[in-house]
mmCIF file of C-alpha atoms in Angstrom:
data_model
loop_
_atom_site.group_PDB
_atom_site.id
_atom_site.type_symbol
_atom_site.label_atom_id
_atom_site.label_comp_id
_atom_site.label_asym_id
_atom_site.label_seq_id
_atom_site.Cartn_x
_atom_site.Cartn_y
_atom_site.Cartn_z
ATOM 1 C CA MET A 23 107.837 -50.312 -7.357
ATOM 2 C CA SER A 24 109.715 -49.783 -10.573
ATOM 3 C CA SER A 25 109.720 -47.002 -13.114
ATOM 4 C CA ILE A 26 106.648 -48.605 -14.700
ATOM 5 C CA GLY A 27 104.448 -46.692 -12.255
ATOM 6 C CA THR A 28 105.980 -43.345 -13.176
ATOM 7 C CA GLY A 29 103.201 -40.916 -13.969
ATOM 8 C CA TYR A 30 100.495 -43.446 -13.177
ATOM 9 C CA ASP A 31 100.985 -43.591 -9.419
ATOM 10 C CA LEU A 32 99.970 -40.050 -8.513
ATOM 11 C CA SER A 33 96.231 -40.655 -8.253
ATOM 12 C CA ALA A 34 94.090 -43.435 -6.856
ATOM 13 C CA SER A 35 91.702 -43.019 -9.785
ATOM 14 C CA GLN A 36 94.303 -43.505 -12.523
ATOM 15 C CA PHE A 37 94.957 -46.841 -14.185
ATOM 16 C CA SER A 38 98.298 -47.715 -15.751
ATOM 17 C CA PRO A 39 98.350 -48.999 -19.356
ATOM 18 C CA ASP A 40 98.396 -52.582 -18.060
ATOM 19 C CA GLY A 41 95.303 -51.990 -15.864
ATOM 20 C CA ARG A 42 96.958 -51.556 -12.472
ATOM 21 C CA VAL A 43 96.144 -48.933 -9.843
ATOM 22 C CA PHE A 44 99.481 -48.245 -8.193
ATOM 23 C CA GLN A 45 98.041 -46.315 -5.238
ATOM 24 C CA VAL A 46 96.094 -49.433 -4.205
ATOM 25 C CA GLU A 47 99.241 -51.535 -4.620
ATOM 26 C CA TYR A 48 101.165 -49.101 -2.415
ATOM 27 C CA ALA A 49 98.448 -49.371 0.251
ATOM 28 C CA GLN A 50 98.766 -53.150 0.055
ATOM 29 C CA LYS A 51 102.557 -52.809 0.516
ATOM 30 C CA ALA A 52 101.922 -50.865 3.736
ATOM 31 C CA VAL A 53 99.909 -53.831 5.008
ATOM 32 C CA GLU A 54 102.625 -56.279 3.959
ATOM 33 C CA ASN A 55 105.260 -54.292 5.850
ATOM 34 C CA SER A 56 103.307 -54.241 9.109
ATOM 35 C CA GLY A 57 102.975 -56.882 11.790
ATOM 36 C CA THR A 58 100.871 -59.973 11.376
ATOM 37 C CA ALA A 59 97.257 -60.119 12.528
ATOM 38 C CA VAL A 60 95.461 -63.434 12.926
ATOM 39 C CA GLY A 61 91.752 -64.108 13.245
ATOM 40 C CA LEU A 62 90.476 -67.523 14.296
ATOM 41 C CA ARG A 63 86.899 -68.673 13.950
ATOM 42 C CA GLY A 64 85.889 -71.716 15.939
ATOM 43 C CA LYS A 65 82.525 -73.238 16.709
ATOM 44 C CA ASP A 66 82.183 -71.214 19.924
ATOM 45 C CA GLY A 67 83.524 -67.820 18.886
ATOM 46 C CA VAL A 68 86.158 -65.685 17.207
ATOM 47 C CA ALA A 69 89.628 -64.850 18.555
ATOM 48 C CA PHE A 70 92.113 -62.246 17.343
ATOM 49 C CA ALA A 71 95.870 -62.067 17.837
ATOM 50 C CA VAL A 72 98.349 -59.499 16.568
ATOM 51 C CA GLU A 73 102.110 -59.353 16.489
ATOM 52 C CA LYS A 74 103.294 -56.795 19.025
ATOM 53 C CA LEU A 75 105.674 -54.394 17.366
ATOM 54 C CA VAL A 76 107.908 -52.623 19.862
ATOM 55 C CA THR A 77 109.943 -50.026 18.034
ATOM 56 C CA SER A 78 111.084 -48.159 21.131
ATOM 57 C CA LYS A 79 111.468 -48.865 24.834
ATOM 58 C CA LEU A 80 109.928 -45.449 25.429
ATOM 59 C CA TYR A 81 106.469 -46.640 24.373
ATOM 60 C CA GLU A 82 104.036 -47.100 27.218
ATOM 61 C CA PRO A 83 102.580 -50.568 27.712
ATOM 62 C CA GLY A 84 99.376 -50.892 25.742
ATOM 63 C CA ALA A 85 100.327 -48.216 23.205
ATOM 64 C CA ASN A 86 99.605 -48.830 19.517
ATOM 65 C CA LYS A 87 96.811 -51.321 20.049
ATOM 66 C CA ARG A 88 95.685 -53.128 16.933
ATOM 67 C CA ILE A 89 92.670 -54.999 18.318
ATOM 68 C CA PHE A 90 89.584 -52.852 18.816
ATOM 69 C CA HIS A 91 86.092 -53.119 20.263
ATOM 70 C CA VAL A 92 83.632 -51.850 17.633
ATOM 71 C CA GLY A 93 80.267 -52.570 19.210
ATOM 72 C CA SER A 94 78.803 -54.689 21.942
ATOM 73 C CA HIS A 95 79.258 -57.797 19.805
ATOM 74 C CA VAL A 96 81.901 -56.941 17.158
ATOM 75 C CA GLY A 97 85.683 -56.884 17.424
ATOM 76 C CA MET A 98 88.228 -55.748 14.868
ATOM 77 C CA ALA A 99 91.921 -56.514 14.332
ATOM 78 C CA VAL A 100 93.979 -54.420 11.925
ATOM 79 C CA ALA A 101 97.265 -54.583 10.060
ATOM 80 C CA GLY A 102 98.959 -51.748 8.207
ATOM 81 C CA LEU A 103 99.239 -48.053 8.961
ATOM 82 C CA LEU A 104 97.842 -47.521 12.442
ATOM 83 C CA ALA A 105 96.545 -43.997 11.755
ATOM 84 C CA ASP A 106 94.537 -45.267 8.782
ATOM 85 C CA ALA A 107 93.325 -48.226 10.826
ATOM 86 C CA ARG A 108 92.045 -45.958 13.592
ATOM 87 C CA GLN A 109 90.029 -44.018 11.014
ATOM 88 C CA VAL A 110 88.513 -47.264 9.702
ATOM 89 C CA VAL A 111 87.671 -48.328 13.269
ATOM 90 C CA GLU A 112 85.905 -45.004 13.876
ATOM 91 C CA ILE A 113 83.891 -45.482 10.676
ATOM 92 C CA ALA A 114 82.907 -48.977 11.840
ATOM 93 C CA ARG A 115 81.902 -47.650 15.264
ATOM 94 C CA THR A 116 79.830 -44.883 13.671
ATOM 95 C CA GLU A 117 78.078 -47.356 11.353
ATOM 96 C CA ALA A 118 77.333 -49.680 14.288
ATOM 97 C CA ALA A 119 75.992 -46.808 16.420
ATOM 98 C CA ASN A 120 73.829 -45.455 13.573
ATOM 99 C CA TYR A 121 72.357 -48.895 12.911
ATOM 100 C CA ARG A 122 71.558 -49.361 16.596
ATOM 101 C CA SER A 123 69.984 -45.897 16.749
ATOM 102 C CA ASP A 124 67.854 -46.516 13.646
ATOM 103 C CA TYR A 125 66.784 -50.128 14.212
ATOM 104 C CA GLY A 126 67.228 -50.744 17.940
ATOM 105 C CA ASN A 127 69.372 -53.851 17.354
ATOM 106 C CA ASP A 128 73.061 -54.603 16.997
ATOM 107 C CA ILE A 129 74.301 -54.454 13.428
ATOM 108 C CA PRO A 130 74.963 -57.842 11.804
ATOM 109 C CA VAL A 131 78.709 -58.194 11.242
ATOM 110 C CA LYS A 132 78.179 -59.036 7.556
ATOM 111 C CA HIS A 133 76.276 -55.778 7.061
ATOM 112 C CA LEU A 134 78.908 -53.829 8.999
ATOM 113 C CA THR A 135 81.680 -55.396 6.925
ATOM 114 C CA ASN A 136 79.924 -54.428 3.698
ATOM 115 C CA ARG A 137 79.444 -50.838 4.890
ATOM 116 C CA VAL A 138 83.088 -50.441 5.940
ATOM 117 C CA ALA A 139 84.274 -52.136 2.728
ATOM 118 C CA MET A 140 82.219 -49.701 0.627
ATOM 119 C CA TYR A 141 83.762 -46.804 2.534
ATOM 120 C CA MET A 142 87.289 -48.133 2.007
ATOM 121 C CA HIS A 143 86.546 -48.800 -1.668
ATOM 122 C CA ALA A 144 85.308 -45.220 -2.143
ATOM 123 C CA TYR A 145 88.801 -44.053 -1.198
ATOM 124 C CA THR A 146 90.189 -45.883 -4.246
ATOM 125 C CA LEU A 147 87.922 -44.061 -6.709
ATOM 126 C CA TYR A 148 88.784 -40.383 -6.434
ATOM 127 C CA SER A 149 91.962 -38.444 -7.029
ATOM 128 C CA ALA A 150 91.433 -36.178 -4.002
ATOM 129 C CA VAL A 151 91.915 -39.046 -1.524
ATOM 130 C CA ARG A 152 94.259 -41.991 -1.141
ATOM 131 C CA PRO A 153 93.441 -45.619 -0.330
ATOM 132 C CA PHE A 154 93.630 -46.665 3.303
ATOM 133 C CA GLY A 155 96.953 -48.371 4.018
ATOM 134 C CA CYS A 156 95.393 -50.974 6.267
ATOM 135 C CA SER A 157 93.569 -54.255 6.250
ATOM 136 C CA ALA A 158 90.882 -55.100 8.818
ATOM 137 C CA MET A 159 89.327 -58.265 10.190
ATOM 138 C CA LEU A 160 85.907 -58.111 11.828
ATOM 139 C CA GLY A 161 84.611 -60.905 14.003
ATOM 140 C CA SER A 162 81.395 -61.498 15.868
ATOM 141 C CA TYR A 163 79.291 -64.166 17.505
ATOM 142 C CA ASP A 164 75.603 -64.220 16.675
ATOM 143 C CA PRO A 165 73.292 -66.772 18.363
ATOM 144 C CA HIS A 166 71.464 -67.331 15.060
ATOM 145 C CA SER A 167 74.370 -67.568 12.606
ATOM 146 C CA GLY A 168 77.173 -68.465 15.023
ATOM 147 C CA PRO A 169 80.708 -67.068 14.878
ATOM 148 C CA GLN A 170 81.603 -65.044 11.804
ATOM 149 C CA LEU A 171 84.933 -63.668 10.604
ATOM 150 C CA PHE A 172 85.390 -61.263 7.705
ATOM 151 C CA MET A 173 88.388 -59.463 6.248
ATOM 152 C CA ILE A 174 88.607 -56.213 4.275
ATOM 153 C CA ASP A 175 91.694 -55.366 2.240
ATOM 154 C CA PRO A 176 92.842 -51.835 1.249
ATOM 155 C CA SER A 177 90.981 -51.995 -2.070
ATOM 156 C CA GLY A 178 87.689 -52.432 -0.222
ATOM 157 C CA VAL A 179 87.209 -56.077 -1.141
ATOM 158 C CA ASN A 180 85.841 -58.144 1.729
ATOM 159 C CA TYR A 181 86.326 -61.848 2.301
ATOM 160 C CA LEU A 182 84.458 -64.386 4.381
ATOM 161 C CA SER A 183 86.910 -66.569 6.275
ATOM 162 C CA TRP A 184 85.949 -70.169 6.923
ATOM 163 C CA VAL A 185 88.709 -71.317 9.254
ATOM 164 C CA GLY A 186 91.210 -68.566 9.871
ATOM 165 C CA GLU A 187 92.879 -65.672 8.205
ATOM 166 C CA ALA A 188 96.384 -64.361 8.630
ATOM 167 C CA THR A 189 97.215 -61.004 7.217
ATOM 168 C CA ASN A 190 100.429 -59.256 6.626
ATOM 169 C CA GLY A 191 99.270 -58.484 3.141
ATOM 170 C CA LYS A 192 98.737 -62.084 2.136
ATOM 171 C CA HIS A 193 95.138 -63.227 1.851
ATOM 172 C CA GLU A 194 95.802 -66.867 2.546
ATOM 173 C CA MET A 195 94.170 -69.441 4.683
ATOM 174 C CA VAL A 196 96.289 -70.175 7.709
ATOM 175 C CA PRO A 197 98.632 -73.153 7.278
ATOM 176 C CA GLU A 198 97.376 -76.146 9.272
ATOM 177 C CA PRO A 199 100.306 -76.302 11.780
ATOM 178 C CA MET A 200 100.020 -72.583 12.534
ATOM 179 C CA PHE A 201 96.252 -72.886 12.943
ATOM 180 C CA ARG A 202 96.566 -75.835 15.350
ATOM 181 C CA GLU A 203 99.187 -74.024 17.445
ATOM 182 C CA ALA A 204 97.112 -70.832 17.569
ATOM 183 C CA GLU A 205 93.998 -72.829 18.441
ATOM 184 C CA MET A 206 95.819 -74.593 21.285
ATOM 185 C CA TYR A 207 97.188 -71.270 22.577
ATOM 186 C CA ALA A 208 93.733 -69.655 22.455
ATOM 187 C CA LYS A 209 92.128 -72.569 24.305
ATOM 188 C CA ASN A 210 94.819 -72.474 27.012
ATOM 189 C CA ALA A 211 94.375 -68.709 27.394
ATOM 190 C CA LEU A 212 90.614 -69.155 27.775
ATOM 191 C CA ARG A 213 91.102 -71.894 30.368
ATOM 192 C CA GLU A 214 93.506 -69.658 32.316
ATOM 193 C CA SER A 215 91.082 -66.723 32.246
ATOM 194 C CA ASP A 216 88.234 -69.008 33.369
ATOM 195 C CA SER A 217 90.298 -70.344 36.274
ATOM 196 C CA GLU A 218 91.338 -66.803 37.275
ATOM 197 C CA GLY A 219 87.693 -65.700 37.167
ATOM 198 C CA GLU A 220 86.672 -68.488 39.543
ATOM 199 C CA MET A 221 89.155 -67.360 42.211
#
């Protein structure tokens, strides 16, 4: 950022004279500087893919996972600061477990997304905390409403995705060629896993 943020970027609850909250912008920059995460919603389900960032050959295989299992029916893919993302995943898991304990059913992914988004938004309101430097996509398949895919950005705003969402800080619909290639790859991977399961 430039010197414009000087003095106005120390607190998440402080607006600059032109109405910007620099702490939220810095959190968004952390997402932009991380690897890409893609969520695809088809008629039969939701698939996630993330760019594998290998910063050292000393990392063990499977370290720094960015796709998580939240509940029995909800998955989450994250982009941004991994430590912040793990905290958001734990919040989502806690919300899902509390809902199941209270109501005896799995939490609807839309409700879970709203709860996590409110939590992330609360971290943009107070000077004692900082915004989460991560973005999260939640996907689920419900027999009544079908596959659903939602995205939450660091400010706590959540989006419903109709076709697909790619995030490395850019809330854009996936370009058609990229979507077709990812769809083909996902279908081939599913076919391979089905054929391996039959052996």
